[in-house]
Amino acid sequence: MVSEETTRTTTPPTEQQPPAATAAPREAGAHREPRTAATRAWATRLVVVGIVLSALNLRPAITSLGALLEEVRDGLGMSGSVAGLLTSVPPLCFAVFGVMAPRLARRFGPAAVVCAGMAAIAAGLVIRPYAGNTVAFLAASALALMGIAVSNVLMPVIVKRWFPDRVGSMTGLYSMALALGTSTAAAVTVPMTDALGGWKPGLAVWALLAAVAVLPWLPLLRDRDRDRGAAPAVRPGASQEPGQVAHDTSREESVRATAAQEEQAPALRITRSRTAWALAVFFGLQATAAYITMGWMAQIFRDAGVAAGTAGLLLAVTMVMGVPLAFVIPRLATRLPHQGPIVLALGVCGLAGYAGLYLAPAGGAWAWAVLLGISNCAFPLALTMVGMRARTGPGVAQLSAFAQSTGYLISIPGPLLVGVLYQSSGGWGLPIALMTALMIPQMLVGWVAGRNRTVEEEAAR
């Protein structure tokens, strides 16, 4: 089986032109070709930097709050049920705002939308700690989460367009950066809060990282047509066949023309695809587990007698497991005809981690943190399957918006229900039983979503 890492984009056949018709333009543009190639290489590198920095910002708004949830509750006078609502705000915002991303991308270009998303994250994070009350805190959080939502949906689109022959590697890089940002926020928020003198600056400081992530996208806004079209068919610096360089410009024009045709293609009837529904439910259930973990796991350990700083480190361990695995799993997934076995392996780790939290939350805390961290790597797997289950860029955008928006809608009740069960029962037995029960259907629908199908095939039936 030929892997996606070695797949080579071939030059499409072009019509032969009379020498007189081609000689002059070629001579006139000869001195511009190196500059054009250098510009393309520079833009591609800038996109890589933008992807990494943006991914670093897609979870600190959530995990930094999880690490300081008790302090925020005390500072704003929240009950356990309201805190549960607070942990449900991220998936709600992702569902509501994520569905807008494809339309915004068609109008303004994916890079412009992600750039605006990073600015929204920075603004929301710097405002919310100083909002003064619970309602304003939620509103500022929603602003930041809106930026995260549109970026969540468009990252697979940007990867598919700019790196069509590197979907697994680039999804892995993006997922690894996301996991690194998640784990770093969980690990250092409490120490930074102590150093800065309170939970308010401890939360607000993450706005700086989001502001930095705006910068790589700004130069790309000048070439909106390219952003709305497609990436180079061949990576800068990749080995090329004899004669390939001579046709590089015509190849890029051909890719742009293909992208333009794709943009004009009718939208898929995505709801007719069983794979799309399975992927949406899988996405929703893994998101439920992830947001319960990010919002409540540190509190579970603290209630078991673990110190606040150690509980933050345990949450960081859970998140940091995604750094290496988020790079490995997408690459492995693209080499398998069926991703179901990976789904099952991750699910078994989740079941073992929940059992440990129930039986000995403090005694085996580090082991449970590792197992749940492995289980949470269902997220990069889901992103990879989004790129694999559609053939075209618009198909990926539509599937990504459908799977993520529907999935996040499914995940909304989970964190809230955990808060209600925790407050009503006075312990973590019922919440952990709920988490365990949800893992079984996650494994089942993940198996269905992992089949070697495309939504274009199913939607056309």
Short mmCIF file of C-alpha atoms in Angstrom, two decimals:
data_model
loop_
_atom_site.label_atom_id
_atom_site.label_comp_id
_atom_site.label_asym_id
_atom_site.label_seq_id
_atom_site.Cartn_x
_atom_site.Cartn_y
_atom_site.Cartn_z
CA MET A 1 0.00 0.00 0.00
CA VAL A 2 1.46 3.39 -0.97
CA SER A 3 1.45 5.78 1.95
CA GLU A 4 0.23 9.34 1.70
CA GLU A 5 3.70 10.56 2.61
CA THR A 6 5.14 9.24 -0.65
CA THR A 7 2.25 10.04 -2.95
CA ARG A 8 3.43 12.34 -5.71
CA THR A 9 1.22 14.83 -7.50
CA THR A 10 1.65 14.39 -11.21
CA THR A 11 1.49 17.10 -13.82
CA PRO A 12 -1.83 17.21 -15.64
CA PRO A 13 -1.60 17.01 -19.42
CA THR A 14 -1.64 20.45 -21.03
CA GLU A 15 -2.55 21.44 -24.51
CA GLN A 16 0.38 22.01 -26.81
CA GLN A 17 0.86 25.64 -27.80
CA PRO A 18 2.62 26.93 -30.87
CA PRO A 19 6.21 27.94 -30.15
CA ALA A 20 5.51 31.53 -31.18
CA ALA A 21 2.68 31.78 -28.71
CA THR A 22 4.68 30.48 -25.77
CA ALA A 23 8.19 31.75 -26.30
CA ALA A 24 7.55 35.42 -25.57
CA PRO A 25 5.65 34.94 -22.35
CA ARG A 26 8.19 32.44 -21.11
CA GLU A 27 11.07 34.82 -21.83
CA ALA A 28 9.19 37.76 -20.36
CA GLY A 29 8.39 35.87 -17.16
CA ALA A 30 11.67 33.98 -16.82
CA HIS A 31 13.19 36.49 -14.45
CA ARG A 32 10.10 36.31 -12.24
CA GLU A 33 9.98 32.51 -11.80
CA PRO A 34 12.59 32.26 -8.98
CA ARG A 35 10.87 35.06 -7.11
CA THR A 36 7.48 33.37 -7.55
CA ALA A 37 8.87 30.07 -6.26
CA ALA A 38 10.49 31.84 -3.32
CA THR A 39 7.21 33.60 -2.54
CA ARG A 40 5.34 30.30 -2.59
CA ALA A 41 7.93 28.70 -0.30
CA TRP A 42 7.78 31.65 2.10
CA ALA A 43 3.96 31.57 2.16
CA THR A 44 3.93 27.82 2.83
CA ARG A 45 6.35 28.18 5.74
CA LEU A 46 4.23 31.01 7.10
CA VAL A 47 1.15 28.78 6.95
CA VAL A 48 3.00 26.09 8.93
CA VAL A 49 3.92 28.65 11.61
CA GLY A 50 0.34 29.93 11.63
CA ILE A 51 -1.09 26.43 12.01
CA VAL A 52 1.22 25.63 14.94
CA LEU A 53 0.63 28.90 16.79
CA SER A 54 -3.11 28.74 16.21
CA ALA A 55 -3.28 25.16 17.45
CA LEU A 56 -1.44 26.16 20.62
CA ASN A 57 -4.33 28.53 21.37
CA LEU A 58 -7.26 26.18 20.85
CA ARG A 59 -7.47 24.82 24.42
CA PRO A 60 -5.70 27.07 27.01
CA ALA A 61 -8.92 29.08 27.39
CA ILE A 62 -10.54 25.87 28.67
CA THR A 63 -7.81 24.05 30.57
CA SER A 64 -6.57 27.17 32.35
CA LEU A 65 -10.10 27.63 33.67
CA GLY A 66 -10.30 23.96 34.68
CA ALA A 67 -7.15 24.32 36.77
CA LEU A 68 -8.61 27.36 38.59
CA LEU A 69 -12.28 26.35 38.63
CA GLU A 70 -12.49 26.34 42.43
CA GLU A 71 -10.94 29.82 42.68
CA VAL A 72 -13.22 31.17 39.94
CA ARG A 73 -16.28 29.66 41.65
CA ASP A 74 -15.34 31.31 44.93
CA GLY A 75 -14.49 34.62 43.28
CA LEU A 76 -17.74 34.85 41.33
CA GLY A 77 -19.98 33.03 43.82
CA MET A 78 -20.91 30.14 41.54
CA SER A 79 -22.78 27.03 42.63
CA GLY A 80 -21.79 23.57 41.45
CA SER A 81 -24.59 23.57 38.86
CA VAL A 82 -23.50 26.94 37.44
CA ALA A 83 -19.93 25.69 37.30
CA GLY A 84 -21.21 22.69 35.38
CA LEU A 85 -22.91 25.10 32.98
CA LEU A 86 -19.59 26.92 32.62
CA THR A 87 -17.88 23.69 31.57
CA SER A 88 -20.65 23.16 28.99
CA VAL A 89 -20.16 26.57 27.36
CA PRO A 90 -17.20 25.45 25.16
CA PRO A 91 -19.07 22.72 23.25
CA LEU A 92 -22.14 24.98 22.97
CA CYS A 93 -20.09 27.75 21.39
CA PHE A 94 -18.27 25.29 19.15
CA ALA A 95 -21.60 23.96 17.89
CA VAL A 96 -23.21 27.36 17.34
CA PHE A 97 -20.25 29.23 15.84
CA GLY A 98 -18.52 26.31 14.12
CA VAL A 99 -21.33 25.91 11.60
CA MET A 100 -20.65 29.46 10.39
CA ALA A 101 -17.03 28.72 9.49
CA PRO A 102 -17.45 27.31 5.92
CA ARG A 103 -19.59 30.26 4.84
CA LEU A 104 -17.14 32.75 6.33
CA ALA A 105 -14.24 30.92 4.68
CA ARG A 106 -15.89 31.08 1.25
CA ARG A 107 -16.38 34.81 1.60
CA PHE A 108 -13.18 35.93 3.28
CA GLY A 109 -10.80 32.96 2.95
CA PRO A 110 -9.78 30.46 5.67
CA ALA A 111 -6.63 32.40 6.66
CA ALA A 112 -8.59 35.60 7.23
CA VAL A 113 -11.18 33.81 9.37
CA VAL A 114 -8.54 32.05 11.48
CA CYS A 115 -6.71 35.37 11.91
CA ALA A 116 -9.91 36.98 13.16
CA GLY A 117 -10.48 33.94 15.37
CA MET A 118 -7.12 34.37 17.08
CA ALA A 119 -7.92 38.06 17.69
CA ALA A 120 -11.27 37.07 19.23
CA ILE A 121 -9.51 34.58 21.53
CA ALA A 122 -7.07 37.26 22.70
CA ALA A 123 -9.86 39.76 23.36
CA GLY A 124 -12.06 37.28 25.21
CA LEU A 125 -9.25 36.00 27.42
CA VAL A 126 -8.10 39.44 28.50
CA ILE A 127 -11.66 40.62 29.25
CA ARG A 128 -13.24 37.69 31.10
CA PRO A 129 -11.27 37.65 34.38
CA TYR A 130 -12.11 41.31 34.98
CA ALA A 131 -15.75 41.11 33.84
CA GLY A 132 -16.98 41.33 37.44
CA ASN A 133 -19.89 38.85 37.44
CA THR A 134 -20.85 35.42 36.16
CA VAL A 135 -22.89 36.62 33.17
CA ALA A 136 -20.13 38.89 31.87
CA PHE A 137 -17.57 36.14 32.52
CA LEU A 138 -19.64 33.77 30.37
CA ALA A 139 -20.03 36.38 27.61
CA ALA A 140 -16.29 37.06 27.42
CA SER A 141 -15.63 33.32 27.45
CA ALA A 142 -18.07 32.94 24.55
CA LEU A 143 -16.12 35.53 22.54
CA ALA A 144 -12.90 33.57 22.98
CA LEU A 145 -14.66 30.29 22.26
CA MET A 146 -16.16 31.72 19.06
CA GLY A 147 -12.62 32.26 17.78
CA ILE A 148 -11.70 28.74 18.79
CA ALA A 149 -14.81 27.32 17.11
CA VAL A 150 -14.17 28.72 13.62
CA SER A 151 -10.48 27.82 13.84
CA ASN A 152 -11.37 24.26 14.91
CA VAL A 153 -13.45 23.78 11.77
CA LEU A 154 -11.05 25.46 9.32
CA MET A 155 -7.78 23.84 10.40
CA PRO A 156 -8.52 20.59 8.48
CA VAL A 157 -9.53 22.72 5.48
CA ILE A 158 -6.26 24.66 5.51
CA VAL A 159 -4.29 21.42 5.86
CA LYS A 160 -6.16 19.82 2.95
CA ARG A 161 -5.61 22.83 0.69
CA TRP A 162 -2.01 23.70 1.43
CA PHE A 163 -0.69 20.18 2.07
CA PRO A 164 -2.84 17.72 0.07
CA ASP A 165 -0.04 15.14 0.04
CA ARG A 166 0.74 15.60 3.75
CA VAL A 167 -2.66 15.37 5.41
CA GLY A 168 -1.52 12.87 8.05
CA SER A 169 1.74 14.64 8.91
CA MET A 170 0.26 18.12 9.06
CA THR A 171 -2.79 16.97 11.02
CA GLY A 172 -0.37 15.29 13.41
CA LEU A 173 1.69 18.48 13.74
CA TYR A 174 -1.44 20.55 14.34
CA SER A 175 -2.81 18.03 16.86
CA MET A 176 0.54 17.82 18.63
CA ALA A 177 0.67 21.61 19.00
CA LEU A 178 -2.91 21.60 20.25
CA ALA A 179 -2.06 19.00 22.88
CA LEU A 180 1.07 20.93 23.86
CA GLY A 181 -0.95 24.11 24.39
CA THR A 182 -3.55 22.19 26.36
CA SER A 183 -1.07 20.51 28.66
CA THR A 184 1.06 23.62 29.15
CA ALA A 185 -1.97 25.65 30.23
CA ALA A 186 -2.97 22.93 32.67
CA ALA A 187 0.53 22.64 34.13
CA VAL A 188 1.59 26.26 34.52
CA THR A 189 -1.66 28.13 35.21
CA VAL A 190 -1.59 27.47 38.97
CA PRO A 191 2.11 28.40 39.39
CA MET A 192 1.60 31.51 37.23
CA THR A 193 -1.43 32.44 39.31
CA ASP A 194 0.69 32.21 42.47
CA ALA A 195 3.45 34.27 40.88
CA LEU A 196 1.09 36.92 39.48
CA GLY A 197 -0.89 37.24 42.70
CA GLY A 198 -4.35 35.98 41.81
CA TRP A 199 -6.56 33.97 39.49
CA LYS A 200 -7.50 36.97 37.36
CA PRO A 201 -4.03 37.66 35.91
CA GLY A 202 -3.45 33.90 35.91
CA LEU A 203 -6.27 33.55 33.38
CA ALA A 204 -5.65 36.78 31.45
CA VAL A 205 -2.00 36.05 30.69
CA TRP A 206 -3.01 33.49 28.03
CA ALA A 207 -4.26 36.34 25.85
CA LEU A 208 -0.62 37.10 24.99
CA LEU A 209 -0.18 33.75 23.26
CA ALA A 210 -3.33 34.33 21.21
CA ALA A 211 -2.13 37.80 20.18
CA VAL A 212 1.12 36.32 18.88
CA ALA A 213 -0.87 33.78 16.82
CA VAL A 214 -2.52 36.62 14.88
CA LEU A 215 0.78 37.71 13.32
CA PRO A 216 1.60 34.86 10.85
CA TRP A 217 -1.80 35.16 9.16
CA LEU A 218 -1.59 38.91 8.47
CA PRO A 219 0.76 38.72 5.42
CA LEU A 220 -1.43 35.98 3.91
CA LEU A 221 -4.45 38.29 3.89
CA ARG A 222 -2.92 40.23 1.00
CA ASP A 223 -3.41 37.27 -1.34
CA ARG A 224 -7.06 36.58 -0.64
CA ASP A 225 -7.63 34.87 -3.98
CA ARG A 226 -4.97 32.33 -3.19
CA ASP A 227 -6.32 31.83 0.32
CA ARG A 228 -9.79 31.17 -1.06
CA GLY A 229 -8.42 28.90 -3.77
CA ALA A 230 -5.82 26.22 -3.19
CA ALA A 231 -2.29 25.55 -2.14
CA PRO A 232 0.56 24.55 -4.41
CA ALA A 233 0.17 21.04 -5.77
CA VAL A 234 3.82 20.31 -4.94
CA ARG A 235 5.54 21.24 -1.72
CA PRO A 236 8.37 23.75 -2.03
CA GLY A 237 11.65 21.93 -1.81
CA ALA A 238 10.16 18.55 -2.75
CA SER A 239 11.94 16.44 -5.34
CA GLN A 240 10.57 16.99 -8.85
CA GLU A 241 10.63 14.93 -11.99
CA PRO A 242 12.50 16.17 -15.09
CA GLY A 243 10.49 18.90 -16.75
CA GLN A 244 8.35 19.41 -13.66
CA VAL A 245 9.82 22.83 -12.86
CA ALA A 246 8.96 24.12 -16.32
CA HIS A 247 5.30 23.34 -15.73
CA ASP A 248 5.14 24.51 -12.10
CA THR A 249 3.28 27.72 -12.87
CA SER A 250 0.78 26.02 -15.15
CA ARG A 251 0.27 23.33 -12.51
CA GLU A 252 -0.58 25.91 -9.86
CA GLU A 253 -2.99 27.58 -12.28
CA SER A 254 -4.56 24.19 -12.91
CA VAL A 255 -4.92 23.56 -9.16
CA ARG A 256 -6.54 26.96 -8.71
CA ALA A 257 -8.92 26.27 -11.57
CA THR A 258 -9.84 22.94 -9.99
CA ALA A 259 -10.40 24.66 -6.67
CA ALA A 260 -12.62 27.24 -8.35
CA GLN A 261 -14.69 24.43 -9.90
CA GLU A 262 -14.97 22.78 -6.49
CA GLU A 263 -16.18 26.01 -4.91
CA GLN A 264 -18.95 26.22 -7.53
CA ALA A 265 -20.00 22.59 -7.03
CA PRO A 266 -23.36 22.05 -5.32
CA ALA A 267 -23.28 21.38 -1.60
CA LEU A 268 -23.40 17.76 -0.52
CA ARG A 269 -26.49 16.33 1.12
CA ILE A 270 -24.31 15.52 4.04
CA THR A 271 -27.14 14.22 6.23
CA ARG A 272 -27.64 11.32 3.81
CA SER A 273 -24.22 9.93 4.67
CA ARG A 274 -24.03 7.27 7.39
CA THR A 275 -20.32 7.93 7.68
CA ALA A 276 -20.93 11.64 8.33
CA TRP A 277 -23.43 10.82 11.09
CA ALA A 278 -21.13 8.21 12.64
CA LEU A 279 -18.24 10.65 12.57
CA ALA A 280 -20.40 13.39 14.11
CA VAL A 281 -21.54 11.14 16.97
CA PHE A 282 -17.98 9.87 17.50
CA PHE A 283 -16.76 13.46 17.57
CA GLY A 284 -19.47 14.39 20.05
CA LEU A 285 -18.79 11.55 22.45
CA GLN A 286 -15.02 12.06 22.44
CA ALA A 287 -15.61 15.79 22.99
CA THR A 288 -17.89 14.94 25.93
CA ALA A 289 -15.12 12.89 27.51
CA ALA A 290 -12.50 15.55 26.77
CA TYR A 291 -14.45 18.46 28.24
CA ILE A 292 -15.46 16.49 31.31
CA THR A 293 -11.78 15.69 31.77
CA MET A 294 -10.59 19.26 31.22
CA GLY A 295 -13.31 20.76 33.37
CA TRP A 296 -13.55 18.29 36.24
CA MET A 297 -10.57 15.95 36.49
CA ALA A 298 -8.44 18.33 38.57
CA GLN A 299 -11.39 18.70 40.96
CA ILE A 300 -11.77 14.91 41.21
CA PHE A 301 -8.17 14.63 42.35
CA ARG A 302 -8.46 17.60 44.72
CA ASP A 303 -11.53 16.05 46.36
CA ALA A 304 -9.54 12.82 46.76
CA GLY A 305 -6.95 14.70 48.85
CA VAL A 306 -4.45 15.64 46.15
CA ALA A 307 -2.92 19.13 46.47
CA ALA A 308 -4.09 21.79 44.00
CA GLY A 309 -0.69 22.10 42.31
CA THR A 310 -0.36 18.33 41.94
CA ALA A 311 -3.90 18.08 40.59
CA GLY A 312 -2.98 20.64 37.94
CA LEU A 313 0.10 18.60 37.05
CA LEU A 314 -2.03 15.44 36.76
CA LEU A 315 -4.35 17.25 34.36
CA ALA A 316 -1.25 18.40 32.47
CA VAL A 317 -0.03 14.80 32.22
CA THR A 318 -3.39 13.81 30.75
CA MET A 319 -3.13 16.58 28.19
CA VAL A 320 0.58 16.12 27.41
CA MET A 321 0.02 12.50 26.39
CA GLY A 322 -1.50 13.97 23.27
CA VAL A 323 1.75 15.64 22.23
CA PRO A 324 3.56 12.56 20.91
CA LEU A 325 0.46 10.50 20.21
CA ALA A 326 -1.29 13.28 18.31
CA PHE A 327 1.59 13.16 15.83
CA VAL A 328 1.79 9.37 15.62
CA ILE A 329 -1.91 8.48 15.48
CA PRO A 330 -2.84 10.53 12.36
CA ARG A 331 0.14 9.13 10.45
CA LEU A 332 -0.82 5.60 11.47
CA ALA A 333 -4.48 6.22 10.64
CA THR A 334 -3.72 7.33 7.07
CA ARG A 335 -1.87 4.07 6.45
CA LEU A 336 -4.75 1.83 7.57
CA PRO A 337 -7.76 0.99 5.41
CA HIS A 338 -9.94 0.95 8.54
CA GLN A 339 -9.34 3.14 11.60
CA GLY A 340 -11.66 1.09 13.84
CA PRO A 341 -8.87 -0.80 15.65
CA ILE A 342 -7.35 2.51 16.80
CA VAL A 343 -10.78 3.59 18.07
CA LEU A 344 -11.10 0.39 20.13
CA ALA A 345 -7.59 0.67 21.59
CA LEU A 346 -8.21 4.24 22.74
CA GLY A 347 -11.58 3.26 24.20
CA VAL A 348 -10.10 0.44 26.27
CA CYS A 349 -7.59 2.88 27.77
CA GLY A 350 -10.47 5.20 28.68
CA LEU A 351 -12.42 2.42 30.39
CA ALA A 352 -9.35 1.46 32.41
CA GLY A 353 -8.73 5.07 33.43
CA TYR A 354 -12.31 5.57 34.63
CA ALA A 355 -12.18 2.34 36.61
CA GLY A 356 -9.05 3.61 38.32
CA LEU A 357 -10.64 6.97 39.15
CA TYR A 358 -13.52 5.14 40.80
CA LEU A 359 -11.50 2.57 42.76
CA ALA A 360 -8.37 4.51 43.80
CA PRO A 361 -8.37 8.12 42.56
CA ALA A 362 -5.41 9.24 44.66
CA GLY A 363 -3.47 5.97 44.96
CA GLY A 364 -3.00 5.43 41.22
CA ALA A 365 -3.50 9.03 40.12
CA TRP A 366 -0.56 9.18 37.72
CA ALA A 367 -1.54 5.93 35.99
CA TRP A 368 -5.12 7.10 35.53
CA ALA A 369 -3.91 10.42 34.15
CA VAL A 370 -1.80 8.62 31.56
CA LEU A 371 -4.59 6.24 30.52
CA LEU A 372 -7.13 9.04 30.14
CA GLY A 373 -4.58 11.06 28.20
CA ILE A 374 -4.21 8.20 25.73
CA SER A 375 -7.98 7.89 25.46
CA ASN A 376 -8.33 11.61 24.72
CA CYS A 377 -6.26 11.12 21.56
CA ALA A 378 -9.54 10.21 19.89
CA PHE A 379 -9.64 13.92 18.99
CA PRO A 380 -6.71 13.93 16.50
CA LEU A 381 -8.02 10.63 15.15
CA ALA A 382 -11.41 12.24 14.52
CA LEU A 383 -9.76 15.19 12.75
CA THR A 384 -7.77 12.82 10.57
CA MET A 385 -10.88 10.88 9.62
CA VAL A 386 -12.56 14.16 8.62
CA GLY A 387 -9.78 14.67 6.07
CA MET A 388 -9.96 11.05 4.90
CA ARG A 389 -13.73 10.68 4.61
CA ALA A 390 -14.07 13.41 1.94
CA ARG A 391 -12.35 13.68 -1.45
CA THR A 392 -12.41 17.44 -2.06
CA GLY A 393 -11.62 20.63 -0.16
CA PRO A 394 -15.27 21.77 -0.06
CA GLY A 395 -16.26 18.26 1.00
CA VAL A 396 -13.80 18.41 3.89
CA ALA A 397 -15.12 21.85 4.89
CA GLN A 398 -18.72 20.66 4.85
CA LEU A 399 -17.95 17.42 6.69
CA SER A 400 -15.79 19.24 9.23
CA ALA A 401 -18.54 21.78 9.95
CA PHE A 402 -21.23 19.08 10.18
CA ALA A 403 -19.22 16.65 12.31
CA GLN A 404 -17.90 19.28 14.69
CA SER A 405 -21.08 21.34 15.06
CA THR A 406 -23.30 18.27 15.48
CA GLY A 407 -20.70 16.63 17.69
CA TYR A 408 -20.35 19.60 19.99
CA LEU A 409 -24.14 19.83 20.28
CA ILE A 410 -24.12 16.21 21.42
CA SER A 411 -21.40 16.97 23.97
CA ILE A 412 -23.15 19.93 25.64
CA PRO A 413 -25.13 17.99 28.31
CA GLY A 414 -22.17 15.89 29.49
CA PRO A 415 -20.15 18.39 31.59
CA LEU A 416 -23.34 19.99 32.89
CA LEU A 417 -24.77 16.62 33.91
CA VAL A 418 -21.54 15.75 35.69
CA GLY A 419 -21.86 18.95 37.74
CA VAL A 420 -25.46 18.18 38.63
CA LEU A 421 -24.69 14.57 39.58
CA TYR A 422 -21.70 15.67 41.64
CA GLN A 423 -23.70 18.24 43.59
CA SER A 424 -26.75 16.02 44.11
CA SER A 425 -24.86 12.87 45.11
CA GLY A 426 -22.03 14.56 47.01
CA GLY A 427 -19.40 12.37 45.36
CA TRP A 428 -17.86 11.22 42.10
CA GLY A 429 -19.33 7.72 41.83
CA LEU A 430 -22.28 8.62 39.60
CA PRO A 431 -20.32 11.04 37.35
CA ILE A 432 -17.62 8.44 36.74
CA ALA A 433 -20.28 5.81 35.99
CA LEU A 434 -21.71 8.20 33.38
CA MET A 435 -18.29 8.70 31.78
CA THR A 436 -17.76 4.95 31.62
CA ALA A 437 -21.16 4.31 30.06
CA LEU A 438 -20.55 6.90 27.31
CA MET A 439 -17.33 5.23 26.24
CA ILE A 440 -19.15 2.15 24.88
CA PRO A 441 -21.18 3.92 22.16
CA GLN A 442 -18.10 6.02 21.35
CA MET A 443 -16.24 2.86 20.44
CA LEU A 444 -19.15 1.54 18.37
CA VAL A 445 -19.74 4.64 16.24
CA GLY A 446 -15.98 5.17 15.90
CA TRP A 447 -15.74 1.74 14.31
CA VAL A 448 -18.41 2.72 11.76
CA ALA A 449 -16.75 6.09 11.05
CA GLY A 450 -13.43 4.35 10.45
CA ARG A 451 -14.64 2.41 7.39
CA ASN A 452 -13.00 3.20 4.05
CA ARG A 453 -15.85 5.33 2.65
CA THR A 454 -16.30 8.92 1.46
CA VAL A 455 -19.24 11.19 2.13
CA GLU A 456 -19.40 12.12 -1.55
CA GLU A 457 -20.16 8.49 -2.43
CA GLU A 458 -22.84 8.11 0.22
CA ALA A 459 -24.46 11.52 -0.28
CA ALA A 460 -24.89 10.85 -4.00
CA ARG A 461 -26.95 7.69 -3.42
#
